C-alpha cells in the first residue's frame, strides 16, 4: 500500500470517528477510553492456578488478561463519563469567553477543581485494580499518591489546556485529554503499584509488631 493510500485510509477513519463523536459523544469517548485503558494495562495473560475461580480460567482460555479487562471497564464506566461531564461543565462555564482572564480562569478551575476529583478517583480505581483488598488500603493509596499525581497534573494540565484552547475543537477535548492521560497513566500505574507494595509492607510490619507485643 502506497503512502497516499495509507493517508487516505487514515483520513477516512478519522472522519468516521469524528462523525461518530458528534453523533454519540459519550459512547464514543467511552469506547476510546476503554481501548486506551486496556492498552495501559498491557499485561500478559498468566496461567491461573488450578484452584482459581472458573472466571479466571475462562478469561485465560479466551486470552484475556484480568487486569486489562478491569482497566477497560474502568475506562468505559468511570473515566470516560467522568471526563465527559466534568470537561463539559468546564466548557459550559466558560462558553463564549475568550479573554486572557477567562482562559487563565479556566486553567485555574481545571487545576483546583477538576484535577483533584479525577486524580482521586483514578488512584482509588487503580488501587482496586492492582489488588487493594480493603477500603483502608484504597484510602492509604489515595493519600500516599494524591500529591504526586496532582503535582504532575498541575504542570501538565495548564499546558494541555492551553493547547486545547488554541488548537483543539471543543468536541475533541476529551479524546485529546485521554490521549495525554494515556501517557501519564502508564507512569501513574507504576507509581500506584509502588504505593501498594509500600502500604502492604507497612501493614505487615505493623501486624508483626502487634503480634510481638501480644507475646
Coordinates of C-alpha atoms in Angstrom, one line a residue:
X1 CA 0.0 0.0 0.0
X2 CA 1.4 3.4 -1.0
X3 CA 1.8 6.4 1.3
X4 CA -1.0 8.1 -0.4
X5 CA -3.4 5.2 0.1
X6 CA -2.4 5.0 3.8
X7 CA -3.0 8.7 4.3
X8 CA -6.4 8.4 2.5
X9 CA -7.4 5.4 4.7
X10 CA -6.3 7.2 7.8
X11 CA -8.2 10.4 6.9
X12 CA -11.3 8.2 6.2
X13 CA -11.1 6.5 9.6
X14 CA -10.6 9.9 11.3
X15 CA -13.6 11.3 9.5
X16 CA -15.7 8.4 10.6
X17 CA -14.5 8.8 14.2
X18 CA -15.3 12.5 14.2
X19 CA -18.8 11.8 12.8
X20 CA -19.4 9.1 15.5
X21 CA -18.1 11.5 18.1
X22 CA -20.5 14.2 17.0
X23 CA -23.5 11.8 16.9
X24 CA -22.7 9.8 20.0
X25 CA -20.2 11.7 22.1
X26 CA -20.4 9.8 25.4
X27 CA -20.4 6.4 23.8
X28 CA -17.5 7.2 21.5
X29 CA -15.5 8.7 24.3
X30 CA -16.2 5.7 26.5
X31 CA -15.0 3.2 23.8
X32 CA -11.9 5.4 23.2
X33 CA -11.1 5.5 26.9
X34 CA -11.8 1.7 27.2
X35 CA -9.3 0.9 24.5
X36 CA -6.7 3.3 26.0
X37 CA -7.3 1.9 29.5
X38 CA -6.8 -1.7 28.5
X39 CA -3.7 -0.7 26.5
X40 CA -2.2 0.9 29.5
X41 CA -2.6 -2.3 31.4
X42 CA -0.5 -4.1 28.7
X43 CA -0.2 -7.2 30.9
X44 CA 0.4 -10.7 29.5
X45 CA -2.1 -13.4 30.2
X46 CA -0.9 -15.6 33.0
X47 CA -2.0 -19.2 33.5
X48 CA -4.2 -19.3 36.6
X49 CA -3.7 -21.7 39.5
X50 CA -5.7 -25.0 39.4
X51 CA -7.8 -23.8 42.4
X52 CA -8.5 -20.4 40.8
X53 CA -12.1 -19.4 40.0
X54 CA -13.8 -20.6 36.8
X55 CA -14.0 -17.0 35.6
X56 CA -10.2 -16.7 35.7
X57 CA -9.8 -20.0 33.8
X58 CA -12.4 -18.8 31.2
X59 CA -10.5 -15.4 30.7
X60 CA -7.2 -17.3 30.3
X61 CA -8.8 -19.6 27.8
X62 CA -10.0 -16.5 25.8
X63 CA -6.5 -15.0 26.1
X64 CA -7.9 -12.1 28.2
X65 CA -5.8 -10.6 31.0
X66 CA -7.9 -9.8 34.1
X67 CA -6.2 -6.5 34.7
X68 CA -6.7 -5.4 31.1
X69 CA -10.3 -6.3 31.5
X70 CA -10.6 -4.2 34.7
X71 CA -8.8 -1.3 33.0
X72 CA -11.2 -1.5 30.1
X73 CA -14.2 -1.5 32.4
X74 CA -12.7 1.5 34.3
X75 CA -12.2 3.4 31.1
X76 CA -15.7 2.7 29.8
X77 CA -17.8 3.1 33.0
X78 CA -15.7 5.5 35.1
X79 CA -13.1 7.5 33.3
X80 CA -15.0 8.4 30.1
X81 CA -18.3 9.5 31.7
X82 CA -16.4 11.4 34.4
X83 CA -14.2 13.2 31.8
X84 CA -17.2 13.8 29.5
X85 CA -19.3 15.6 32.2
X86 CA -16.5 17.4 34.1
X87 CA -14.9 18.7 30.9
X88 CA -18.4 19.6 29.5
X89 CA -19.2 21.5 32.7
X90 CA -15.9 23.4 32.4
X91 CA -16.6 24.3 28.8
X92 CA -20.1 25.5 29.6
X93 CA -18.9 27.6 32.5
X94 CA -16.5 29.4 30.1
X95 CA -18.5 29.2 26.9
X96 CA -18.1 32.3 24.7
X97 CA -15.4 33.8 27.0
X98 CA -12.2 34.2 25.0
X99 CA -10.3 36.9 27.0
X100 CA -6.9 36.1 28.5
X101 CA -8.5 36.4 32.0
X102 CA -11.2 33.8 31.1
X103 CA -8.6 31.4 29.7
X104 CA -6.5 31.7 32.8
X105 CA -9.6 31.2 35.0
X106 CA -10.4 28.1 33.0
X107 CA -6.9 26.7 33.7
X108 CA -7.1 27.5 37.4
X109 CA -10.6 25.9 37.7
X110 CA -9.3 22.8 35.9
X111 CA -6.3 22.6 38.2
X112 CA -8.0 23.3 41.5
X113 CA -11.4 21.7 41.0
X114 CA -11.3 19.0 38.3
X115 CA -7.8 17.6 38.7
X116 CA -8.3 16.7 42.4
X117 CA -11.5 14.9 41.6
X118 CA -10.2 13.0 38.6
X119 CA -6.9 12.2 40.3
X120 CA -8.6 10.9 43.5
X121 CA -10.9 8.6 41.5
X122 CA -8.1 7.5 39.3
X123 CA -5.9 6.5 42.3
X124 CA -8.8 4.7 44.0
X125 CA -9.6 2.8 40.9
X126 CA -6.0 1.8 40.2
X127 CA -5.7 0.7 43.8
X128 CA -8.6 -1.7 43.4
X129 CA -7.4 -2.9 40.0
X130 CA -3.9 -3.5 41.4
X131 CA -5.2 -5.6 44.3
X132 CA -6.2 -3.4 47.2
X133 CA -8.4 -5.6 49.4
X134 CA -9.9 -3.2 51.9
X135 CA -11.3 0.3 52.0
X136 CA -8.4 1.4 54.2
X137 CA -5.9 0.1 51.5
X138 CA -7.6 2.3 49.0
X139 CA -7.6 5.3 51.2
X140 CA -3.9 4.8 52.1
X141 CA -3.1 4.6 48.4
X142 CA -5.0 7.8 47.5
X143 CA -3.4 9.7 50.4
X144 CA 0.1 8.4 49.5
X145 CA -0.1 9.2 45.8
X146 CA -2.5 12.1 45.5
X147 CA 0.0 14.9 45.9
X148 CA 2.5 13.3 43.5
X149 CA -0.3 12.9 40.9
X150 CA -1.5 16.4 41.4
X151 CA 2.0 17.8 41.2
X152 CA 2.4 16.3 37.8
X153 CA -1.1 17.3 36.8
X154 CA -0.6 20.9 37.8
X155 CA 2.4 21.0 35.4
X156 CA 0.8 19.1 32.5
X157 CA -2.8 20.3 32.7
X158 CA -2.2 24.0 32.1
X159 CA -0.1 23.1 29.1
X160 CA -2.6 20.7 27.6
X161 CA -5.5 23.0 28.3
X162 CA -3.7 25.9 26.6
X163 CA -3.1 23.7 23.6
X164 CA -6.8 22.7 23.6
X165 CA -8.0 26.3 23.9
X166 CA -5.9 27.4 20.9
X167 CA -5.8 24.4 18.6
X168 CA -8.3 21.7 19.5
X169 CA -12.1 21.8 18.6
X170 CA -14.3 21.5 21.7
X171 CA -15.7 18.1 20.5
X172 CA -12.2 16.7 20.6
X173 CA -11.1 17.9 24.0
X174 CA -11.9 14.7 25.9
X175 CA -10.2 12.4 23.3
X176 CA -7.2 14.8 23.4
X177 CA -7.1 14.8 27.2
X178 CA -7.5 11.0 27.2
X179 CA -4.5 10.6 24.9
X180 CA -2.4 12.7 27.3
X181 CA -3.8 10.6 30.2
X182 CA -2.8 7.5 28.3
X183 CA 0.9 8.6 28.5
X184 CA 0.6 9.8 32.1
X185 CA -1.4 6.7 33.1
X186 CA 1.4 4.4 32.4
X187 CA 3.6 6.4 34.7
X188 CA 1.0 6.7 37.4
X189 CA 0.2 3.0 37.2
X190 CA 3.7 2.2 38.1
X191 CA 3.6 4.6 41.0
X192 CA 0.4 3.1 42.3
X193 CA 1.9 -0.3 42.3
X194 CA 4.9 1.0 44.3
X195 CA 2.5 2.7 46.8
X196 CA 0.6 -0.6 47.2
X197 CA 3.8 -2.5 47.9
X198 CA 4.8 0.1 50.4
X199 CA 1.4 0.0 52.1
X200 CA 1.4 -3.8 52.2
X201 CA 4.9 -3.8 53.7
X202 CA 3.9 -1.3 56.4
X203 CA 0.8 -3.3 57.1
X204 CA 2.8 -6.5 57.5
X205 CA 5.4 -4.7 59.7
X206 CA 2.6 -3.3 62.0
X207 CA 1.0 -6.7 62.2
X208 CA 4.3 -8.3 63.2
X209 CA 4.8 -5.6 65.9
X210 CA 1.3 -6.2 67.3
X211 CA 1.9 -9.9 67.4
X212 CA 5.2 -9.4 69.2
X213 CA 3.5 -7.1 71.8
X214 CA 0.9 -9.8 72.5
X215 CA 3.7 -12.3 73.1

